CSV table of C-alpha atoms in Angstrom, one decimal:
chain,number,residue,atom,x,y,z
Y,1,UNK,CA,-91.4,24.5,37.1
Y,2,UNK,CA,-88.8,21.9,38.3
Y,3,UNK,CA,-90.2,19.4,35.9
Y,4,UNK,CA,-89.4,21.6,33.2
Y,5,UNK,CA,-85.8,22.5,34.1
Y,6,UNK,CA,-85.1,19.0,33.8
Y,7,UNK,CA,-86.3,18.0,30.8
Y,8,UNK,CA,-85.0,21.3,29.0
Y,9,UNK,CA,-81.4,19.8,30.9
Y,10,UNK,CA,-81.9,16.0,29.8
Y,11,UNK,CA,-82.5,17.1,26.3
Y,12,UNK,CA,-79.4,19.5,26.0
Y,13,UNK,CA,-77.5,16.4,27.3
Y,14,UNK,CA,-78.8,14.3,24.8
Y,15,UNK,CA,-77.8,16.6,21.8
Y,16,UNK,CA,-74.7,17.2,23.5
Y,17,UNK,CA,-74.2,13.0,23.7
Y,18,UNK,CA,-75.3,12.5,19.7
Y,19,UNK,CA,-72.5,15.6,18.9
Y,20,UNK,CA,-69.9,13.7,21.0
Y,21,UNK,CA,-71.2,10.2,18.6
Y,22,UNK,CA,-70.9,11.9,15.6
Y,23,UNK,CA,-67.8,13.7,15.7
Y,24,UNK,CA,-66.0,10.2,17.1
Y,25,UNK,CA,-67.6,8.8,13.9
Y,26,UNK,CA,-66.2,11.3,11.6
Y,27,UNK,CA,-62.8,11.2,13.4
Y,28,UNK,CA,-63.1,7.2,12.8
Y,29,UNK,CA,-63.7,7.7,9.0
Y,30,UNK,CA,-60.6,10.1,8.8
Y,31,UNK,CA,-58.4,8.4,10.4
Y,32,UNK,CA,-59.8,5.0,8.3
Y,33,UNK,CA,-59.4,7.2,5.4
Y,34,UNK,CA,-55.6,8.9,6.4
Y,35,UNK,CA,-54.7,5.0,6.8
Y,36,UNK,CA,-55.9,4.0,3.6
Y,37,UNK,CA,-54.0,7.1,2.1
Y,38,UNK,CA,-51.1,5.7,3.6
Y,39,UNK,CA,-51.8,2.3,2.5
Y,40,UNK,CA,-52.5,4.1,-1.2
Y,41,UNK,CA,-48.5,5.6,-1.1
Y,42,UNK,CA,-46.8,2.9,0.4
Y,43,UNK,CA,-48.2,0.6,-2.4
Y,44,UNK,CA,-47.5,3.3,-5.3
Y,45,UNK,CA,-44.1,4.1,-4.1
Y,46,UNK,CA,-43.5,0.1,-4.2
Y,47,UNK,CA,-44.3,-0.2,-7.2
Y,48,UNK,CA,-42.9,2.6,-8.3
Y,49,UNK,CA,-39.5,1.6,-6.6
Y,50,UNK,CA,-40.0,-1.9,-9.0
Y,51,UNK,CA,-40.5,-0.4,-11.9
Y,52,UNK,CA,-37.3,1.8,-11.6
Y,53,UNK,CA,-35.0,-1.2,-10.6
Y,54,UNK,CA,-36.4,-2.7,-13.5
Y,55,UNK,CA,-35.2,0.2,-15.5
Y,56,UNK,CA,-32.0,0.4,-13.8
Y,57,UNK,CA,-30.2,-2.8,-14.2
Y,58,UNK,CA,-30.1,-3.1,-17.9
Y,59,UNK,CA,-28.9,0.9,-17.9
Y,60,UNK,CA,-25.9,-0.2,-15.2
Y,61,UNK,CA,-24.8,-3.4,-17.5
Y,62,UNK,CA,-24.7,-0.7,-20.5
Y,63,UNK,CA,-22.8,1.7,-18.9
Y,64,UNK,CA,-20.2,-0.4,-17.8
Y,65,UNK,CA,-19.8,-1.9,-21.2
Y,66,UNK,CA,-19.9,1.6,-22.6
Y,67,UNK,CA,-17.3,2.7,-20.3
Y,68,UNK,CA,-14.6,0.1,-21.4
Y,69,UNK,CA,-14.4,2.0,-24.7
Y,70,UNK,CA,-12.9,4.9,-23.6
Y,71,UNK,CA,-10.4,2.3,-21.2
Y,72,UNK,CA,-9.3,0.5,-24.3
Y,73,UNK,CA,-8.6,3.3,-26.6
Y,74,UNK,CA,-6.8,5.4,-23.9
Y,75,UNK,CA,-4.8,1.9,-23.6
Y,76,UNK,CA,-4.2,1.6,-27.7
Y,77,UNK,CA,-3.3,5.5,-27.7
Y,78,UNK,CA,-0.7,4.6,-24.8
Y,79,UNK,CA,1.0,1.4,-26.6
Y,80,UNK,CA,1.1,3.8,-30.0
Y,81,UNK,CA,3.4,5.9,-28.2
Y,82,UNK,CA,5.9,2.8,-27.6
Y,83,UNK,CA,5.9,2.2,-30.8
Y,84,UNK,CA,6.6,5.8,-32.4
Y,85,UNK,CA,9.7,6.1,-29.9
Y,86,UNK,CA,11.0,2.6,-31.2
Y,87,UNK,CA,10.8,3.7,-35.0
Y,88,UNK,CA,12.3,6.7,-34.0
Y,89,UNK,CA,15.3,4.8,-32.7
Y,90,UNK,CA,15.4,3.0,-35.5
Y,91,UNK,CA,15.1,6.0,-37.9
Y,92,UNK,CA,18.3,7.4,-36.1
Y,93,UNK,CA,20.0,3.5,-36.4
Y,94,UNK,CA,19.7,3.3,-39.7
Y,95,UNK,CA,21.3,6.8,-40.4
Y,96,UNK,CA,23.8,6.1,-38.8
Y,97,UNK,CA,24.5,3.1,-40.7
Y,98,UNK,CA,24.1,4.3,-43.9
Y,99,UNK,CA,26.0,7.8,-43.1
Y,100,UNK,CA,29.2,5.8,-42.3
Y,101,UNK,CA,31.7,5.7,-44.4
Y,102,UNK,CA,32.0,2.2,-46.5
Y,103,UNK,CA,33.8,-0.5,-45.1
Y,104,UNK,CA,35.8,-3.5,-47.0
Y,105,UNK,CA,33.9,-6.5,-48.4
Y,106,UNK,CA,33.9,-9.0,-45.2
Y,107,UNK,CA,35.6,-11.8,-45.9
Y,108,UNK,CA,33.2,-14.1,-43.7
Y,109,UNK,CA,30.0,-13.9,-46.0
Y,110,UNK,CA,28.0,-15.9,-43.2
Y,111,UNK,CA,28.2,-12.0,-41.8
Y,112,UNK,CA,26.4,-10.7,-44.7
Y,113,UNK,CA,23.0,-11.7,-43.9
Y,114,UNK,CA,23.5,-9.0,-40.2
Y,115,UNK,CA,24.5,-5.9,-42.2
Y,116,UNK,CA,21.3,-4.5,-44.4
Y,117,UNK,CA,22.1,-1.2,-45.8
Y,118,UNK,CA,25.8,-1.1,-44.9
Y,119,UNK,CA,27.9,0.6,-47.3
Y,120,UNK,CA,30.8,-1.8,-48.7
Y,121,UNK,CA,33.7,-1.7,-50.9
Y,122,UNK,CA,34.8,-4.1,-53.5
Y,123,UNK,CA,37.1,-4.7,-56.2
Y,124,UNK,CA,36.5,-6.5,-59.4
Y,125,UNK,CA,35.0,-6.4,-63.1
Y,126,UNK,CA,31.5,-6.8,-64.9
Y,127,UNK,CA,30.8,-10.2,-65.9
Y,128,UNK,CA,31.0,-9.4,-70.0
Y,129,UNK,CA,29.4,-13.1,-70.5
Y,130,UNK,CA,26.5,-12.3,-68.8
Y,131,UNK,CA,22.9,-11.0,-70.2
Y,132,UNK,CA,21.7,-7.8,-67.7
Y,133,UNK,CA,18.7,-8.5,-65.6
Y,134,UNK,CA,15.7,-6.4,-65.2
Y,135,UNK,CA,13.7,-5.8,-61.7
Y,136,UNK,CA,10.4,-3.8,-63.1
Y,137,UNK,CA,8.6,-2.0,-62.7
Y,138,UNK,CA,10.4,0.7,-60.9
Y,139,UNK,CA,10.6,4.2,-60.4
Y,140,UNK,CA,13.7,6.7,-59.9
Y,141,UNK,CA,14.7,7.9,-56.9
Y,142,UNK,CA,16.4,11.2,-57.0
Y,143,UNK,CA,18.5,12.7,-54.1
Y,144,UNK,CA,18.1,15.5,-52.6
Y,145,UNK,CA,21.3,17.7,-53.4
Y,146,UNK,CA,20.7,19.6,-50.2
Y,147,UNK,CA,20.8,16.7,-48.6
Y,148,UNK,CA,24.1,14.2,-47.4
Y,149,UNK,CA,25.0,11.9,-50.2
Y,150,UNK,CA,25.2,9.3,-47.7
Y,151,UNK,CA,21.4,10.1,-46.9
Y,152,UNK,CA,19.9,6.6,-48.7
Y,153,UNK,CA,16.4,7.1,-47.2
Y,154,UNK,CA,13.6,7.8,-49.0
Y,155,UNK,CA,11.3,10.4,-48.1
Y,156,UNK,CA,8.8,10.1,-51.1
Y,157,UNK,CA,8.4,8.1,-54.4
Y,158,UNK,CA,10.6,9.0,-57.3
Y,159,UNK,CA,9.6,10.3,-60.9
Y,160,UNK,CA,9.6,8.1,-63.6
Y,161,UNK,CA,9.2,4.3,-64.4
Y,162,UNK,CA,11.6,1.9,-65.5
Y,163,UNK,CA,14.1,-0.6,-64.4
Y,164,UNK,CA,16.7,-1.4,-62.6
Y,165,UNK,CA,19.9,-2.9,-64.3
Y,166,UNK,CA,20.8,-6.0,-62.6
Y,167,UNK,CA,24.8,-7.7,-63.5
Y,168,UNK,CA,26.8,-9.9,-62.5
Y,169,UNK,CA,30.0,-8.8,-60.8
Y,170,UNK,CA,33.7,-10.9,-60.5
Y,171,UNK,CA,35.7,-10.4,-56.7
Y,172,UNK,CA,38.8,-10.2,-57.9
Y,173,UNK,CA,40.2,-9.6,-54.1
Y,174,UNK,CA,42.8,-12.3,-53.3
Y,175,UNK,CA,40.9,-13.4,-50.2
Y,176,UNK,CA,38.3,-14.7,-52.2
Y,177,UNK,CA,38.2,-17.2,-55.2
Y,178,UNK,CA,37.8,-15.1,-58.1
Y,179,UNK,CA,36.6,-18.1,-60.8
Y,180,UNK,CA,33.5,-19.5,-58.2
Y,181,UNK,CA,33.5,-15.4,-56.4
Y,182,UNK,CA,30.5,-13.7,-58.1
Y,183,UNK,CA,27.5,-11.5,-56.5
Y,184,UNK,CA,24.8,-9.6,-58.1
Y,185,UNK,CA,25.2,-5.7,-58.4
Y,186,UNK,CA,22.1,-3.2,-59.2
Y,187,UNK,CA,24.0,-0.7,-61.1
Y,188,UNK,CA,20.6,1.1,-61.0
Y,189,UNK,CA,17.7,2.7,-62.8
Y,190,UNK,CA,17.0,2.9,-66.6
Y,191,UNK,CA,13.7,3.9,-68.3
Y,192,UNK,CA,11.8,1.8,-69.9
Y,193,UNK,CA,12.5,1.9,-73.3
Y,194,UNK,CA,16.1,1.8,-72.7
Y,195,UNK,CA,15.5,-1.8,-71.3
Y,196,UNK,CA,13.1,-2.5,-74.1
Y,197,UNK,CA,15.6,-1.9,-76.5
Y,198,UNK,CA,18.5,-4.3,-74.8
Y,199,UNK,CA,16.1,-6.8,-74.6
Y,200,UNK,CA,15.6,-6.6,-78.3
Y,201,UNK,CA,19.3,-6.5,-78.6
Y,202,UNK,CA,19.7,-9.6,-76.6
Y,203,UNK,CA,17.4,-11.6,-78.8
Y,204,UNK,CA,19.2,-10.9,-81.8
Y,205,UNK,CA,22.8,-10.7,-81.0
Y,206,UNK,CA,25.8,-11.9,-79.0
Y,207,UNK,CA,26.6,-9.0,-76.7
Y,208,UNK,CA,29.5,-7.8,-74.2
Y,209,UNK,CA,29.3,-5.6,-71.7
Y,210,UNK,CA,32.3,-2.8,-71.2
Y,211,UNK,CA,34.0,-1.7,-68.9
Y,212,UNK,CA,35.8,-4.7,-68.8
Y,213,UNK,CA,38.8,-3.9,-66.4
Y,214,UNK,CA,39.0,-4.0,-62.9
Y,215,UNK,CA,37.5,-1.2,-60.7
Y,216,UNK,CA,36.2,-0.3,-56.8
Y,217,UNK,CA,32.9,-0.4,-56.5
Y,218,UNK,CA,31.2,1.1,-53.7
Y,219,UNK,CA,27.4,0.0,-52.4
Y,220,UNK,CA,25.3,-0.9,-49.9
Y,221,UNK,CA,24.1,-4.5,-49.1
Y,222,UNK,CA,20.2,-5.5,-49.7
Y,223,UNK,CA,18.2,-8.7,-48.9
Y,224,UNK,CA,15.8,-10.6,-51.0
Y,225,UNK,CA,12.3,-8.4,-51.1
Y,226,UNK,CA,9.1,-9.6,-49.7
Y,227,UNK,CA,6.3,-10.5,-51.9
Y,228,UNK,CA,3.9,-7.9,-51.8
Y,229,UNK,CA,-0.2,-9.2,-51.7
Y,230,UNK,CA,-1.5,-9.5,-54.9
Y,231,UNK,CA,1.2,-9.6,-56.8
Y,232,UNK,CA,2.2,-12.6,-59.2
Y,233,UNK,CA,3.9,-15.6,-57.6
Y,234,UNK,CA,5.8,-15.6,-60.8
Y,235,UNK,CA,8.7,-13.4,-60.6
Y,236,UNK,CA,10.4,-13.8,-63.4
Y,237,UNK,CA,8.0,-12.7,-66.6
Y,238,UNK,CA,8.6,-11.5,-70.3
Y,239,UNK,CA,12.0,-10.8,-69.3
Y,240,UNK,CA,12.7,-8.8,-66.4
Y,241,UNK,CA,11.8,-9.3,-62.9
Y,242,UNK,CA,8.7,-8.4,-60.6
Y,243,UNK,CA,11.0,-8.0,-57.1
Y,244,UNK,CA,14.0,-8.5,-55.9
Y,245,UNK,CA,14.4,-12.4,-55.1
Y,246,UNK,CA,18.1,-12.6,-54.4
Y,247,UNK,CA,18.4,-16.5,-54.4
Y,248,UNK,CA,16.1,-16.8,-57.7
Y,249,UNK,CA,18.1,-14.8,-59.4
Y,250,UNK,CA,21.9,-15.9,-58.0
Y,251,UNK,CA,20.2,-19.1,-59.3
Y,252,UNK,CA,19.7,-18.7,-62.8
Y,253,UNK,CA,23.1,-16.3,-63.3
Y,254,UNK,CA,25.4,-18.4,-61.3
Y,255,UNK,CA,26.1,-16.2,-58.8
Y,256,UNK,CA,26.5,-16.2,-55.0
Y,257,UNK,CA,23.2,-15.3,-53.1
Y,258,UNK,CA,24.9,-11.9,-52.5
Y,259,UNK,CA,23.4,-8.4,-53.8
Y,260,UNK,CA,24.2,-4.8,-54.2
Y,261,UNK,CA,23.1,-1.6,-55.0
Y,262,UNK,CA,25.3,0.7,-56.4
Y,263,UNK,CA,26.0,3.7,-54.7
Y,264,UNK,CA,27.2,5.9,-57.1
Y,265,UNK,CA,26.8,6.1,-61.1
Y,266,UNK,CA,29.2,3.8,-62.9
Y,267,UNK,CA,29.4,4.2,-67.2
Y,268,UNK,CA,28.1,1.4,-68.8
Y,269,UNK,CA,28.2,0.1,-73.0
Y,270,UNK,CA,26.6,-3.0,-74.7
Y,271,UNK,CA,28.8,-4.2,-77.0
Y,272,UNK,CA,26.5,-5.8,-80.1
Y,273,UNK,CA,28.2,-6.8,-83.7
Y,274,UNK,CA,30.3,-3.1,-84.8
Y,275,UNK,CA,28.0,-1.0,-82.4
Y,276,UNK,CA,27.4,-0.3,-78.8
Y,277,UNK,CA,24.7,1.5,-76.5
Y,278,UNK,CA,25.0,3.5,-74.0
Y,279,UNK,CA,23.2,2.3,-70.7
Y,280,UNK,CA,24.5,4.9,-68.6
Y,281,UNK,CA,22.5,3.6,-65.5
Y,282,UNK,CA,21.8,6.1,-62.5
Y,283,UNK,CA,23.0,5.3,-59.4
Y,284,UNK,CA,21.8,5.8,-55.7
Y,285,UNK,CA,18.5,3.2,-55.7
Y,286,UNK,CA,18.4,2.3,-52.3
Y,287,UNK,CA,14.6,2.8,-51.1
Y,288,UNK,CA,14.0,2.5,-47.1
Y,289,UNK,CA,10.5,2.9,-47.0
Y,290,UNK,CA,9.9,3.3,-42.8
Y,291,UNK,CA,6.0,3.7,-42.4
Y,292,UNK,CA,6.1,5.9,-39.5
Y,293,UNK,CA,2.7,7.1,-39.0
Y,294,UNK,CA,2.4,6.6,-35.1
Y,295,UNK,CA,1.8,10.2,-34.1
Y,296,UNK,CA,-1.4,10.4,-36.0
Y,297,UNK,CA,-2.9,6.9,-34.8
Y,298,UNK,CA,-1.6,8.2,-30.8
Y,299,UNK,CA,-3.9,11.5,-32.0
Y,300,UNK,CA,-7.0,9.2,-32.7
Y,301,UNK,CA,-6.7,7.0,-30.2
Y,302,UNK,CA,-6.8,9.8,-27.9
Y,303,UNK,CA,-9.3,11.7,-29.2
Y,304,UNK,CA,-11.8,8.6,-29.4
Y,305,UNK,CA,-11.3,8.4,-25.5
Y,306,UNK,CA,-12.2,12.0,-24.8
Y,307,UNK,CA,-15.0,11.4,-27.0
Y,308,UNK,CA,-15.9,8.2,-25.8
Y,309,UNK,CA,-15.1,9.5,-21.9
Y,310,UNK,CA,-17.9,12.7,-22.9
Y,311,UNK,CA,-20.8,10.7,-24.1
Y,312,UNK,CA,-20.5,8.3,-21.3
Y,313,UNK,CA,-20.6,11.0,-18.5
Y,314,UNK,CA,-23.5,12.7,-21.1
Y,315,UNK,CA,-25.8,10.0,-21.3
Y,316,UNK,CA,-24.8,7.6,-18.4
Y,317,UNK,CA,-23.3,9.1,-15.9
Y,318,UNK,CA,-25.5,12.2,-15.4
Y,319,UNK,CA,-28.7,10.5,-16.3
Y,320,UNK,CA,-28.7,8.8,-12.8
Y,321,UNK,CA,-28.3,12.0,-10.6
């Protein structure tokens, strides 16, 4: 009976013991396997860490790039606003020039060359010797009569194309030298086939101009215009003239480099054998063109930077969060 006890005891222990092995096994393998697991993410999430550096730097060097848009049209909007409040003051500058009553003819004509568009007064008569120039083409610029006569800017291109009448005009003011004292006057526009036709006259007869006494003339002082691109290098064509070229001109009539427009309408006559024309020129053809289109270029410039500011918060900025 005792015999029995004990082995029915030493075999219990013995299952009990090969439970024990086997469940330390198992824990072994889970454990082996939880560390390999581990192993398994570590190695994934490096990897995965590398690939998105990779991804990232060339996005970063983009968006910085993609950012300086929006800086540099935010700074082009900014400097357009300097220069719309200097052509405004230069807008209300040249008003007030040109709204001021005329002045005498300065007797220091070094001066000249400093006073663009400022009304003058003269005395003298038409050079009667002289042919009429030509400055074509050109269209007619008609005032507003709303507006101040003084008012000499142009807000929009005339109607009409012809020329305008360029003569010769004597000083006859004792300060100056009335034999050597002569400047160029645009008495102003004419249509074209009025100039046609004294061009015709002028091949086939000896002409005078008329009036041929003494008179004030009032106008306002111009410079020699720029050469536009594309145009002809040759300013002086098939009789009349492509721009205003001040010292070409004075050159071929004679004249001192010094030019006018008239500022108000003055009658003129060609005198030709037993008949005369009527030129009748009009008045008043001082252009100011002033481009002054800042307001729309400071509206670009500033909507490219919100739009530029948008995309880069859109598809830079927010991708990353």
């Amino acid at each position: 009976m005792f015999t029995i006890l004990n082995r029915i005891r030493l075999h219990s222990s013995i299952n009990t013991l090969k439970f024990q092995l086997k469940l330390s096994s198992t824990n072994r393998q889970s454990e082996k396997l939880c560390i390999f697991q581990i192993r398994s993410i570590n190695i994934a999430g490096k990897s995965a860490s590398n690939q998105s550096s990779r991804y990232q730097k060339p996005r970063s060097s983009v968006g910085y790039l993609f950012a300086l848009l929006p800086v540099a049209t935010f700074c082009l909007g900014t400097w357009q606003i300097y220069r719309l409040r200097w052509k405004l003051d230069l807008i209300a500058k040249l008003e007030s020039i040109i709204n001021n009553d005329p002045i005498d003819f300065p007797d220091q004509l070094d001066l000249i060359n400093d006073m663009e568009y400022v009304k003058v007064k003269v005395r003298g008569h038409i050079d009667r010797s002289s042919a009429p120039q030509f400055i074509f083409p050109r269209s007619l610029i008609q005032r507003d009569e709303s507006t101040n006569q003084g008012s000499l800017i142009s807000k929009g291109g005339g109607q009409g194309l012809g020329a305008q009448l360029v003569i010769p005009f004597v000083i006859t003011d004792k300060r100056f030298d009335m034999n050597s004292m002569k400047i160029l006057v645009n008495f102003g526009w004419i249509p074209r086939e009025k100039m046609d036709k004294i061009n015709l006259i002028l091949k086939n007869h000896k002409v005078n101009l008329i009036p041929d006494e003494e008179f004030e003339l009032i106008g306002v002082i111009r410079k020699t215009e720029k050469r536009e691109p594309f145009t002809p290098k040759q300013e002086f064509t098939q009789g009349y003239w492509t721009r205003r070229d001040i010292e070409k001109i004075s050159d071929q009539l004679q004249t001192k480099p010094i030019y006018l427009d008239a500022f108000e309408n003055y009658s003129l006559k060609l005198l030709f054998d037993n008949d005369q024309l009527d030129i009748s020129p009009i008045g008043g053809q001082t252009r100011i063109n002033l481009r002054n289109e800042h307001l729309s270029y400071i509206i670009t410039w500033y909507s490219l930077t919100g739009i530029f500011s948008y995309l880069w918060y859109k598809k830079i900025f927010k991708s990353r969060l």
